[in-house]
DNA sequence: GACCACATGTAACAAGTTACATGATTGA
DNA sequence: TCAATCATGTAACTTGTTACATGTGGTC
């Protein structure tokens, strides 16, 4: 999956690993997150497979060498193939708080409530953060040459941001319901 | 994480790998899923670490040997420790459909809409399935001796099921919004 | 006789996480 | 001079997925 996110961004313009990490943090991280270590190793792999090409920027003996990746035709084909493939099944959800709730029936309710209220504050913060974001904010990171092409993507970016907001709002409503339920036991 | 789900169920009563797989499929799978291969290997590991004990059921030379695991005192302590630990940060969400949407700005809108409508049908089915479930349904799988103890857990199981319903309802609303948005481009 | 549910495992691989490691540039 | 940001990588480990492999017992 990370593979296609990297190809997707590189389809807009050539970028370095560091820039890709920043882009992901500012845009895809609410539905797909990656550590820099995984990004760098995956870029190398895609380079080896011929889906990307790379070159080092700066003088040959400069200490600070940025490696900039460019998508190849093979990479573009792979990305478009993947985008066209239907998702066969619903992906498995993994949600860390839920197993704790599931097995919390024998815990002291005060401790459970405290934890859920802490969670509530964190989710509220996240929602506030999303509400402050503009989906166009990514345009600032992308080169001006690529912006005309990329402008058409803005409503799709906005759709994923909307998902983030709905998710956090749903989570808050569920926490409120669950807190009330436990408080009433 | 799987470790604690297994300990959580074994805290109710001794169970085999197969039974644990079934329990997970019927209860935790909407927030944590595992393949049988991972369940069997994890049980072995927990046995080696002394958090579980196991014995083979049936005659010594029987072909069909069920291995039944029992939680130890150390296992119970580990489970309770974990339940008491606050979740430091919000876990990273990983949602496979979103990266596709994010990079679909250059795709043909007809194909994107078709895929989203397919997704909509699948999420509707899932929601229908959750709505048909009773949170007590797990009681049927659990031994009658353990039921009195376990009855207190039912509202907590119900809370996780409620999460599943809210999640699917949110997803449907988001899909409707996104389908309308794309259809209007 | 075919199929399904029961029942348990290993092996190979892919993906994700944490820790280690280094060094430059810029601004307060 | 201290901290932050820029910038890139490797190593060790854990977790998760897919495929392989085997055999029983009951029922249609």
Short mmCIF file of C-alpha atoms in Angstrom, two decimals, chain B residues 3-102:
data_model
loop_
_atom_site.label_atom_id
_atom_site.label_comp_id
_atom_site.label_asym_id
_atom_site.label_seq_id
_atom_site.Cartn_x
_atom_site.Cartn_y
_atom_site.Cartn_z
CA UNK B 3 -1.66 -11.70 22.92
CA UNK B 4 -4.06 -9.79 25.16
CA UNK B 5 -7.15 -10.82 23.27
CA UNK B 6 -6.17 -14.45 23.74
CA UNK B 7 -5.40 -13.88 27.43
CA UNK B 8 -8.71 -12.02 27.76
CA UNK B 9 -10.75 -14.95 26.50
CA UNK B 10 -8.70 -17.50 28.41
CA UNK B 11 -9.37 -15.47 31.52
CA UNK B 12 -12.99 -16.58 31.18
CA UNK B 13 -12.25 -20.28 30.72
CA UNK B 14 -9.78 -22.74 29.15
CA UNK B 15 -10.06 -22.88 25.35
CA UNK B 16 -8.37 -24.44 22.33
CA UNK B 17 -6.86 -22.52 19.42
CA UNK B 18 -9.77 -23.43 17.24
CA UNK B 19 -12.30 -22.17 19.76
CA UNK B 20 -10.36 -18.94 20.18
CA UNK B 21 -10.39 -18.43 16.43
CA UNK B 22 -14.16 -18.91 16.39
CA UNK B 23 -14.69 -16.56 19.32
CA UNK B 24 -12.62 -13.88 17.64
CA UNK B 25 -14.47 -14.28 14.35
CA UNK B 26 -17.77 -13.85 16.12
CA UNK B 27 -16.88 -11.04 18.45
CA UNK B 28 -13.64 -9.12 18.08
CA UNK B 29 -13.22 -9.44 14.32
CA UNK B 30 -14.80 -6.04 13.67
CA UNK B 31 -11.98 -4.36 15.59
CA UNK B 32 -9.26 -7.01 15.67
CA UNK B 33 -8.83 -9.90 13.31
CA UNK B 34 -6.30 -12.74 13.24
CA UNK B 35 -5.58 -15.75 11.06
CA UNK B 36 -5.53 -19.17 12.65
CA UNK B 37 -1.81 -19.47 11.84
CA UNK B 38 -1.02 -16.48 14.00
CA UNK B 39 -3.30 -17.66 16.80
CA UNK B 40 -1.63 -21.07 17.05
CA UNK B 41 1.90 -19.65 16.99
CA UNK B 42 1.07 -16.97 19.55
CA UNK B 43 -0.50 -19.52 21.90
CA UNK B 44 2.68 -21.60 21.73
CA UNK B 45 4.76 -18.52 22.51
CA UNK B 46 2.60 -17.57 25.51
CA UNK B 47 2.85 -21.15 26.73
CA UNK B 48 6.67 -20.98 26.48
CA UNK B 49 6.64 -17.70 28.39
CA UNK B 50 4.60 -19.22 31.19
CA UNK B 51 1.53 -17.02 30.71
CA UNK B 52 -0.46 -20.06 29.63
CA UNK B 53 -0.43 -23.78 30.32
CA UNK B 54 -1.70 -26.39 27.94
CA UNK B 55 -2.67 -30.00 27.84
CA UNK B 56 -3.66 -32.35 25.08
CA UNK B 57 -7.11 -33.76 25.26
CA UNK B 58 -8.10 -37.26 24.26
CA UNK B 59 -6.27 -40.58 24.49
CA UNK B 60 -2.53 -40.37 24.12
CA UNK B 61 -2.51 -42.10 20.73
CA UNK B 62 -5.65 -40.53 19.33
CA UNK B 63 -5.19 -38.88 15.97
CA UNK B 64 -7.35 -35.94 16.80
CA UNK B 65 -5.67 -34.01 19.54
CA UNK B 66 -7.16 -30.80 20.79
CA UNK B 67 -4.69 -28.68 22.76
CA UNK B 68 -6.51 -26.77 25.47
CA UNK B 69 -4.89 -23.68 27.01
CA UNK B 70 -5.39 -22.39 30.53
CA UNK B 71 -4.30 -18.97 31.78
CA UNK B 72 -1.72 -18.94 34.61
CA UNK B 73 -1.43 -16.45 37.47
CA UNK B 74 1.38 -14.72 35.58
CA UNK B 75 -0.89 -14.48 32.55
CA UNK B 76 -3.69 -12.98 34.58
CA UNK B 77 -1.34 -10.38 36.05
CA UNK B 78 -0.02 -9.50 32.60
CA UNK B 79 -3.57 -9.06 31.29
CA UNK B 80 -4.63 -6.81 34.17
CA UNK B 81 -1.45 -4.72 33.87
CA UNK B 82 -2.16 -4.18 30.22
CA UNK B 83 -5.80 -3.29 30.82
CA UNK B 84 -4.68 -0.69 33.34
CA UNK B 85 -2.20 1.01 31.05
CA UNK B 86 -3.48 4.18 29.39
CA UNK B 87 -3.14 4.42 25.62
CA UNK B 88 -0.48 7.10 25.27
CA UNK B 89 -1.31 8.23 21.75
CA UNK B 90 -4.07 7.80 19.26
CA UNK B 91 -3.34 4.74 17.16
CA UNK B 92 -2.65 5.22 13.47
CA UNK B 93 -5.65 4.53 11.28
CA UNK B 94 -5.06 2.38 8.20
CA UNK B 95 -7.91 2.48 5.72
CA UNK B 96 -7.26 0.92 2.30
CA UNK B 97 -9.93 2.67 0.29
CA UNK B 98 -8.79 6.17 1.15
CA UNK B 99 -5.45 6.13 -0.68
CA UNK B 100 -7.33 5.12 -3.81
CA UNK B 101 -9.75 8.00 -3.42
CA UNK B 102 -6.91 10.40 -2.67
#
